[in-house]
């Protein structure tokens, strides 16, 4: 490094990486695409679906917590979804963990006995979509 000190660089590039006059999209559209691309990284991404699957805590305060239900049913749900979608268990597990955590944050409650079937079908749908597109659902 000492022998290079004081010498000019060998290759000088005058090319600009990005010129504003050559841009074809507006900043608003760029950020809209970015929000859509990274939507599933935000905690509220699954909220509307979870609220359809489970009851609100204030509407059914005596019912079992959805997060507890998901933790208790985790093994059977994970096995069924992984087998029938062909998606690796760690992917389904990561998704189930995120949904369980979000159910706890939203204080959601189990509606009825069919919830296990519905959440399994929901997870299978998300896993299948992920397998085909690399994303859990359209945003």
PDB file of N, CA and C in Angstrom, residues 30-107:
ATOM      1  N   UNK A  30     -41.556   4.717  -7.578  1.00  0.00           N
ATOM      2  CA  UNK A  30     -40.442   3.927  -7.056  1.00  0.00           C
ATOM      3  C   UNK A  30     -40.736   3.465  -5.631  1.00  0.00           C
ATOM      4  N   UNK A  31     -41.156   4.391  -4.773  1.00  0.00           N
ATOM      5  CA  UNK A  31     -41.427   4.035  -3.382  1.00  0.00           C
ATOM      6  C   UNK A  31     -42.663   3.150  -3.254  1.00  0.00           C
ATOM      7  N   UNK A  32     -43.615   3.317  -4.124  1.00  0.00           N
ATOM      8  CA  UNK A  32     -44.800   2.462  -4.117  1.00  0.00           C
ATOM      9  C   UNK A  32     -44.400   1.011  -4.417  1.00  0.00           C
ATOM     10  N   UNK A  33     -43.513   0.830  -5.396  1.00  0.00           N
ATOM     11  CA  UNK A  33     -43.020  -0.506  -5.732  1.00  0.00           C
ATOM     12  C   UNK A  33     -42.218  -1.101  -4.572  1.00  0.00           C
ATOM     13  N   UNK A  34     -41.419  -0.284  -3.938  1.00  0.00           N
ATOM     14  CA  UNK A  34     -40.615  -0.762  -2.806  1.00  0.00           C
ATOM     15  C   UNK A  34     -41.497  -1.197  -1.644  1.00  0.00           C
ATOM     16  N   UNK A  35     -42.533  -0.411  -1.365  1.00  0.00           N
ATOM     17  CA  UNK A  35     -43.460  -0.776  -0.283  1.00  0.00           C
ATOM     18  C   UNK A  35     -44.132  -2.107  -0.589  1.00  0.00           C
ATOM     19  N   UNK A  36     -44.533  -2.300  -1.826  1.00  0.00           N
ATOM     20  CA  UNK A  36     -45.176  -3.547  -2.233  1.00  0.00           C
ATOM     21  C   UNK A  36     -44.189  -4.720  -2.144  1.00  0.00           C
ATOM     22  N   UNK A  37     -42.955  -4.477  -2.553  1.00  0.00           N
ATOM     23  CA  UNK A  37     -41.939  -5.521  -2.550  1.00  0.00           C
ATOM     24  C   UNK A  37     -41.621  -6.017  -1.142  1.00  0.00           C
ATOM     25  N   UNK A  38     -41.534  -5.087  -0.194  1.00  0.00           N
ATOM     26  CA  UNK A  38     -41.153  -5.450   1.170  1.00  0.00           C
ATOM     27  C   UNK A  38     -42.328  -5.484   2.134  1.00  0.00           C
ATOM     28  N   UNK A  39     -43.542  -5.546   1.632  1.00  0.00           N
ATOM     29  CA  UNK A  39     -44.740  -5.500   2.481  1.00  0.00           C
ATOM     30  C   UNK A  39     -44.766  -6.615   3.507  1.00  0.00           C
ATOM     31  N   UNK A  40     -44.370  -7.828   3.123  1.00  0.00           N
ATOM     32  CA  UNK A  40     -44.471  -8.939   4.055  1.00  0.00           C
ATOM     33  C   UNK A  40     -43.469  -8.845   5.199  1.00  0.00           C
ATOM     34  N   UNK A  41     -42.532  -7.917   5.136  1.00  0.00           N
ATOM     35  CA  UNK A  41     -41.592  -7.719   6.232  1.00  0.00           C
ATOM     36  C   UNK A  41     -42.179  -6.866   7.350  1.00  0.00           C
ATOM     37  N   UNK A  42     -43.326  -6.253   7.116  1.00  0.00           N
ATOM     38  CA  UNK A  42     -43.947  -5.419   8.135  1.00  0.00           C
ATOM     39  C   UNK A  42     -44.915  -6.248   8.960  1.00  0.00           C
ATOM     40  N   UNK A  43     -45.006  -5.974  10.264  1.00  0.00           N
ATOM     41  CA  UNK A  43     -45.825  -6.813  11.138  1.00  0.00           C
ATOM     42  C   UNK A  43     -47.309  -6.834  10.796  1.00  0.00           C
ATOM     43  N   UNK A  44     -47.842  -5.775  10.221  1.00  0.00           N
ATOM     44  CA  UNK A  44     -49.286  -5.728   9.968  1.00  0.00           C
ATOM     45  C   UNK A  44     -49.685  -6.358   8.628  1.00  0.00           C
ATOM     46  N   UNK A  45     -48.767  -7.014   7.964  1.00  0.00           N
ATOM     47  CA  UNK A  45     -49.017  -7.599   6.646  1.00  0.00           C
ATOM     48  C   UNK A  45     -50.154  -8.623   6.670  1.00  0.00           C
ATOM     49  N   UNK A  46     -50.248  -9.430   7.724  1.00  0.00           N
ATOM     50  CA  UNK A  46     -51.244 -10.493   7.807  1.00  0.00           C
ATOM     51  C   UNK A  46     -52.455 -10.116   8.660  1.00  0.00           C
ATOM     52  N   UNK A  47     -52.507  -8.899   9.163  1.00  0.00           N
ATOM     53  CA  UNK A  47     -53.550  -8.509  10.118  1.00  0.00           C
ATOM     54  C   UNK A  47     -54.969  -8.725   9.610  1.00  0.00           C
ATOM     55  N   UNK A  48     -55.253  -8.311   8.396  1.00  0.00           N
ATOM     56  CA  UNK A  48     -56.630  -8.429   7.898  1.00  0.00           C
ATOM     57  C   UNK A  48     -57.054  -9.895   7.813  1.00  0.00           C
ATOM     58  N   UNK A  49     -56.144 -10.758   7.392  1.00  0.00           N
ATOM     59  CA  UNK A  49     -56.462 -12.187   7.321  1.00  0.00           C
ATOM     60  C   UNK A  49     -56.645 -12.782   8.714  1.00  0.00           C
ATOM     61  N   UNK A  50     -55.775 -12.406   9.636  1.00  0.00           N
ATOM     62  CA  UNK A  50     -55.885 -12.932  10.997  1.00  0.00           C
ATOM     63  C   UNK A  50     -57.180 -12.482  11.667  1.00  0.00           C
ATOM     64  N   UNK A  51     -57.595 -11.263  11.400  1.00  0.00           N
ATOM     65  CA  UNK A  51     -58.861 -10.772  11.981  1.00  0.00           C
ATOM     66  C   UNK A  51     -60.066 -11.514  11.397  1.00  0.00           C
ATOM     67  N   UNK A  52     -59.943 -12.019  10.177  1.00  0.00           N
ATOM     68  CA  UNK A  52     -61.026 -12.824   9.593  1.00  0.00           C
ATOM     69  C   UNK A  52     -61.046 -14.230  10.185  1.00  0.00           C
ATOM     70  N   UNK A  53     -59.870 -14.764  10.527  1.00  0.00           N
ATOM     71  CA  UNK A  53     -59.784 -16.116  11.077  1.00  0.00           C
ATOM     72  C   UNK A  53     -60.140 -16.182  12.563  1.00  0.00           C
ATOM     73  N   UNK A  54     -59.785 -15.139  13.302  1.00  0.00           N
ATOM     74  CA  UNK A  54     -59.963 -15.137  14.750  1.00  0.00           C
ATOM     75  C   UNK A  54     -60.843 -13.968  15.178  1.00  0.00           C
ATOM     76  N   UNK A  55     -61.379 -14.077  16.396  1.00  0.00           N
ATOM     77  CA  UNK A  55     -62.221 -13.012  16.951  1.00  0.00           C
ATOM     78  C   UNK A  55     -61.351 -12.000  17.683  1.00  0.00           C
ATOM     79  N   UNK A  56     -61.843 -10.795  17.782  1.00  0.00           N
ATOM     80  CA  UNK A  56     -61.166  -9.739  18.527  1.00  0.00           C
ATOM     81  C   UNK A  56     -61.257 -10.052  20.024  1.00  0.00           C
ATOM     82  N   UNK A  57     -60.245  -9.673  20.780  1.00  0.00           N
ATOM     83  CA  UNK A  57     -60.211  -9.951  22.213  1.00  0.00           C
ATOM     84  C   UNK A  57     -61.361  -9.345  22.978  1.00  0.00           C
ATOM     85  N   UNK A  58     -61.812  -8.174  22.570  1.00  0.00           N
ATOM     86  CA  UNK A  58     -62.923  -7.516  23.271  1.00  0.00           C
ATOM     87  C   UNK A  58     -64.262  -8.177  22.946  1.00  0.00           C
ATOM     88  N   UNK A  59     -64.375  -8.801  21.776  1.00  0.00           N
ATOM     89  CA  UNK A  59     -65.622  -9.451  21.371  1.00  0.00           C
ATOM     90  C   UNK A  59     -65.807 -10.808  22.050  1.00  0.00           C
ATOM     91  N   UNK A  60     -64.712 -11.477  22.358  1.00  0.00           N
ATOM     92  CA  UNK A  60     -64.791 -12.801  22.992  1.00  0.00           C
ATOM     93  C   UNK A  60     -63.728 -12.930  24.080  1.00  0.00           C
ATOM     94  N   UNK A  61     -63.882 -12.191  25.199  1.00  0.00           N
ATOM     95  CA  UNK A  61     -62.837 -12.192  26.225  1.00  0.00           C
ATOM     96  C   UNK A  61     -62.632 -13.541  26.920  1.00  0.00           C
ATOM     97  N   UNK A  62     -63.663 -14.390  26.944  1.00  0.00           N
ATOM     98  CA  UNK A  62     -63.551 -15.686  27.625  1.00  0.00           C
ATOM     99  C   UNK A  62     -62.941 -16.768  26.734  1.00  0.00           C
ATOM    100  N   UNK A  63     -62.881 -16.534  25.445  1.00  0.00           N
ATOM    101  CA  UNK A  63     -62.365 -17.539  24.504  1.00  0.00           C
ATOM    102  C   UNK A  63     -60.851 -17.691  24.643  1.00  0.00           C
ATOM    103  N   UNK A  64     -60.351 -18.833  24.167  1.00  0.00           N
ATOM    104  CA  UNK A  64     -58.914 -19.101  24.216  1.00  0.00           C
ATOM    105  C   UNK A  64     -58.161 -18.117  23.322  1.00  0.00           C
ATOM    106  N   UNK A  65     -57.010 -17.697  23.784  1.00  0.00           N
ATOM    107  CA  UNK A  65     -56.186 -16.782  22.988  1.00  0.00           C
ATOM    108  C   UNK A  65     -55.682 -17.505  21.734  1.00  0.00           C
ATOM    109  N   UNK A  66     -55.703 -16.791  20.627  1.00  0.00           N
ATOM    110  CA  UNK A  66     -55.270 -17.376  19.350  1.00  0.00           C
ATOM    111  C   UNK A  66     -53.801 -17.777  19.402  1.00  0.00           C
ATOM    112  N   UNK A  67     -52.970 -16.962  20.054  1.00  0.00           N
ATOM    113  CA  UNK A  67     -51.543 -17.280  20.146  1.00  0.00           C
ATOM    114  C   UNK A  67     -51.331 -18.582  20.918  1.00  0.00           C
ATOM    115  N   UNK A  68     -52.070 -18.789  21.999  1.00  0.00           N
ATOM    116  CA  UNK A  68     -51.971 -20.034  22.776  1.00  0.00           C
ATOM    117  C   UNK A  68     -52.436 -21.222  21.943  1.00  0.00           C
ATOM    118  N   UNK A  69     -53.523 -21.022  21.231  1.00  0.00           N
ATOM    119  CA  UNK A  69     -54.059 -22.072  20.359  1.00  0.00           C
ATOM    120  C   UNK A  69     -53.031 -22.470  19.301  1.00  0.00           C
ATOM    121  N   UNK A  70     -52.394 -21.488  18.679  1.00  0.00           N
ATOM    122  CA  UNK A  70     -51.408 -21.775  17.635  1.00  0.00           C
ATOM    123  C   UNK A  70     -50.184 -22.480  18.214  1.00  0.00           C
ATOM    124  N   UNK A  71     -49.762 -22.072  19.420  1.00  0.00           N
ATOM    125  CA  UNK A  71     -48.623 -22.744  20.052  1.00  0.00           C
ATOM    126  C   UNK A  71     -48.970 -24.201  20.377  1.00  0.00           C
ATOM    127  N   UNK A  72     -50.178 -24.421  20.889  1.00  0.00           N
ATOM    128  CA  UNK A  72     -50.625 -25.765  21.255  1.00  0.00           C
ATOM    129  C   UNK A  72     -50.773 -26.653  20.018  1.00  0.00           C
ATOM    130  N   UNK A  73     -51.261 -26.099  18.924  1.00  0.00           N
ATOM    131  CA  UNK A  73     -51.529 -26.863  17.698  1.00  0.00           C
ATOM    132  C   UNK A  73     -50.362 -26.842  16.720  1.00  0.00           C
ATOM    133  N   UNK A  74     -49.284 -26.216  17.096  1.00  0.00           N
ATOM    134  CA  UNK A  74     -48.154 -25.967  16.209  1.00  0.00           C
ATOM    135  C   UNK A  74     -47.658 -27.223  15.488  1.00  0.00           C
ATOM    136  N   UNK A  75     -47.430 -28.279  16.245  1.00  0.00           N
ATOM    137  CA  UNK A  75     -46.822 -29.481  15.671  1.00  0.00           C
ATOM    138  C   UNK A  75     -47.700 -30.092  14.580  1.00  0.00           C
ATOM    139  N   UNK A  76     -48.983 -30.255  14.853  1.00  0.00           N
ATOM    140  CA  UNK A  76     -49.869 -30.886  13.865  1.00  0.00           C
ATOM    141  C   UNK A  76     -50.076 -29.985  12.648  1.00  0.00           C
ATOM    142  N   UNK A  77     -50.214 -28.686  12.879  1.00  0.00           N
ATOM    143  CA  UNK A  77     -50.387 -27.744  11.763  1.00  0.00           C
ATOM    144  C   UNK A  77     -49.132 -27.724  10.893  1.00  0.00           C
ATOM    145  N   UNK A  78     -47.988 -27.639  11.539  1.00  0.00           N
ATOM    146  CA  UNK A  78     -46.706 -27.597  10.832  1.00  0.00           C
ATOM    147  C   UNK A  78     -46.510 -28.847   9.978  1.00  0.00           C
ATOM    148  N   UNK A  79     -46.800 -29.999  10.551  1.00  0.00           N
ATOM    149  CA  UNK A  79     -46.640 -31.264   9.832  1.00  0.00           C
ATOM    150  C   UNK A  79     -47.570 -31.330   8.620  1.00  0.00           C
ATOM    151  N   UNK A  80     -48.842 -31.016   8.827  1.00  0.00           N
ATOM    152  CA  UNK A  80     -49.830 -31.104   7.741  1.00  0.00           C
ATOM    153  C   UNK A  80     -49.498 -30.150   6.599  1.00  0.00           C
ATOM    154  N   UNK A  81     -49.192 -28.915   6.925  1.00  0.00           N
ATOM    155  CA  UNK A  81     -48.903 -27.915   5.889  1.00  0.00           C
ATOM    156  C   UNK A  81     -47.632 -28.279   5.130  1.00  0.00           C
ATOM    157  N   UNK A  82     -46.619 -28.709   5.852  1.00  0.00           N
ATOM    158  CA  UNK A  82     -45.351 -29.059   5.215  1.00  0.00           C
ATOM    159  C   UNK A  82     -45.505 -30.258   4.279  1.00  0.00           C
ATOM    160  N   UNK A  83     -46.227 -31.273   4.727  1.00  0.00           N
ATOM    161  CA  UNK A  83     -46.416 -32.477   3.904  1.00  0.00           C
ATOM    162  C   UNK A  83     -47.202 -32.162   2.641  1.00  0.00           C
ATOM    163  N   UNK A  84     -48.304 -31.452   2.771  1.00  0.00           N
ATOM    164  CA  UNK A  84     -49.203 -31.264   1.631  1.00  0.00           C
ATOM    165  C   UNK A  84     -48.784 -30.147   0.681  1.00  0.00           C
ATOM    166  N   UNK A  85     -47.939 -29.233   1.130  1.00  0.00           N
ATOM    167  CA  UNK A  85     -47.483 -28.183   0.213  1.00  0.00           C
ATOM    168  C   UNK A  85     -46.107 -28.489  -0.365  1.00  0.00           C
ATOM    169  N   UNK A  86     -45.363 -29.374   0.311  1.00  0.00           N
ATOM    170  CA  UNK A  86     -44.007 -29.671  -0.142  1.00  0.00           C
ATOM    171  C   UNK A  86     -43.012 -28.607   0.281  1.00  0.00           C
ATOM    172  N   UNK A  87     -43.463 -27.658   1.048  1.00  0.00           N
ATOM    173  CA  UNK A  87     -42.599 -26.575   1.526  1.00  0.00           C
ATOM    174  C   UNK A  87     -41.821 -27.080   2.740  1.00  0.00           C
ATOM    175  N   UNK A  88     -40.533 -26.749   2.848  1.00  0.00           N
ATOM    176  CA  UNK A  88     -39.744 -27.199   4.001  1.00  0.00           C
ATOM    177  C   UNK A  88     -40.347 -26.722   5.328  1.00  0.00           C
ATOM    178  N   UNK A  89     -40.165 -27.539   6.353  1.00  0.00           N
ATOM    179  CA  UNK A  89     -40.745 -27.217   7.661  1.00  0.00           C
ATOM    180  C   UNK A  89     -40.238 -25.889   8.212  1.00  0.00           C
ATOM    181  N   UNK A  90     -38.971 -25.563   7.961  1.00  0.00           N
ATOM    182  CA  UNK A  90     -38.455 -24.325   8.538  1.00  0.00           C
ATOM    183  C   UNK A  90     -39.144 -23.097   7.945  1.00  0.00           C
ATOM    184  N   UNK A  91     -39.560 -23.154   6.689  1.00  0.00           N
ATOM    185  CA  UNK A  91     -40.277 -22.032   6.074  1.00  0.00           C
ATOM    186  C   UNK A  91     -41.659 -21.891   6.683  1.00  0.00           C
ATOM    187  N   UNK A  92     -42.361 -23.016   6.806  1.00  0.00           N
ATOM    188  CA  UNK A  92     -43.699 -22.998   7.402  1.00  0.00           C
ATOM    189  C   UNK A  92     -43.604 -22.597   8.871  1.00  0.00           C
ATOM    190  N   UNK A  93     -42.576 -23.083   9.554  1.00  0.00           N
ATOM    191  CA  UNK A  93     -42.380 -22.758  10.966  1.00  0.00           C
ATOM    192  C   UNK A  93     -42.146 -21.265  11.162  1.00  0.00           C
ATOM    193  N   UNK A  94     -41.354 -20.686  10.288  1.00  0.00           N
ATOM    194  CA  UNK A  94     -41.085 -19.245  10.364  1.00  0.00           C
ATOM    195  C   UNK A  94     -42.372 -18.447  10.185  1.00  0.00           C
ATOM    196  N   UNK A  95     -43.182 -18.862   9.233  1.00  0.00           N
ATOM    197  CA  UNK A  95     -44.456 -18.199   8.987  1.00  0.00           C
ATOM    198  C   UNK A  95     -45.400 -18.375  10.172  1.00  0.00           C
ATOM    199  N   UNK A  96     -45.488 -19.586  10.687  1.00  0.00           N
ATOM    200  CA  UNK A  96     -46.370 -19.862  11.827  1.00  0.00           C
ATOM    201  C   UNK A  96     -45.931 -19.084  13.062  1.00  0.00           C
ATOM    202  N   UNK A  97     -44.631 -18.961  13.264  1.00  0.00           N
ATOM    203  CA  UNK A  97     -44.106 -18.183  14.395  1.00  0.00           C
ATOM    204  C   UNK A  97     -44.492 -16.709  14.260  1.00  0.00           C
ATOM    205  N   UNK A  98     -44.382 -16.174  13.056  1.00  0.00           N
ATOM    206  CA  UNK A  98     -44.751 -14.768  12.824  1.00  0.00           C
ATOM    207  C   UNK A  98     -46.244 -14.551  13.058  1.00  0.00           C
ATOM    208  N   UNK A  99     -47.073 -15.488  12.596  1.00  0.00           N
ATOM    209  CA  UNK A  99     -48.519 -15.365  12.789  1.00  0.00           C
ATOM    210  C   UNK A  99     -48.888 -15.487  14.264  1.00  0.00           C
ATOM    211  N   UNK A 100     -48.231 -16.395  14.977  1.00  0.00           N
ATOM    212  CA  UNK A 100     -48.486 -16.572  16.410  1.00  0.00           C
ATOM    213  C   UNK A 100     -48.141 -15.299  17.174  1.00  0.00           C
ATOM    214  N   UNK A 101     -47.000 -14.737  16.858  1.00  0.00           N
ATOM    215  CA  UNK A 101     -46.567 -13.501  17.515  1.00  0.00           C
ATOM    216  C   UNK A 101     -47.545 -12.359  17.231  1.00  0.00           C
ATOM    217  N   UNK A 102     -47.983 -12.275  15.996  1.00  0.00           N
ATOM    218  CA  UNK A 102     -48.909 -11.199  15.619  1.00  0.00           C
ATOM    219  C   UNK A 102     -50.274 -11.387  16.278  1.00  0.00           C
ATOM    220  N   UNK A 103     -50.733 -12.628  16.405  1.00  0.00           N
ATOM    221  CA  UNK A 103     -51.999 -12.893  17.101  1.00  0.00           C
ATOM    222  C   UNK A 103     -51.913 -12.434  18.555  1.00  0.00           C
ATOM    223  N   UNK A 104     -50.764 -12.648  19.172  1.00  0.00           N
ATOM    224  CA  UNK A 104     -50.563 -12.183  20.543  1.00  0.00           C
ATOM    225  C   UNK A 104     -50.587 -10.665  20.626  1.00  0.00           C
ATOM    226  N   UNK A 105     -49.961 -10.006  19.668  1.00  0.00           N
ATOM    227  CA  UNK A 105     -49.941  -8.538  19.646  1.00  0.00           C
ATOM    228  C   UNK A 105     -51.339  -7.958  19.469  1.00  0.00           C
ATOM    229  N   UNK A 106     -52.155  -8.628  18.660  1.00  0.00           N
ATOM    230  CA  UNK A 106     -53.507  -8.129  18.366  1.00  0.00           C
ATOM    231  C   UNK A 106     -54.544  -8.605  19.385  1.00  0.00           C
ATOM    232  N   UNK A 107     -54.146  -9.478  20.315  1.00  0.00           N
ATOM    233  CA  UNK A 107     -55.038 -10.055  21.326  1.00  0.00           C
ATOM    234  C   UNK A 107     -56.250 -10.719  20.674  1.00  0.00           C
TER     235      UNK A 107
END
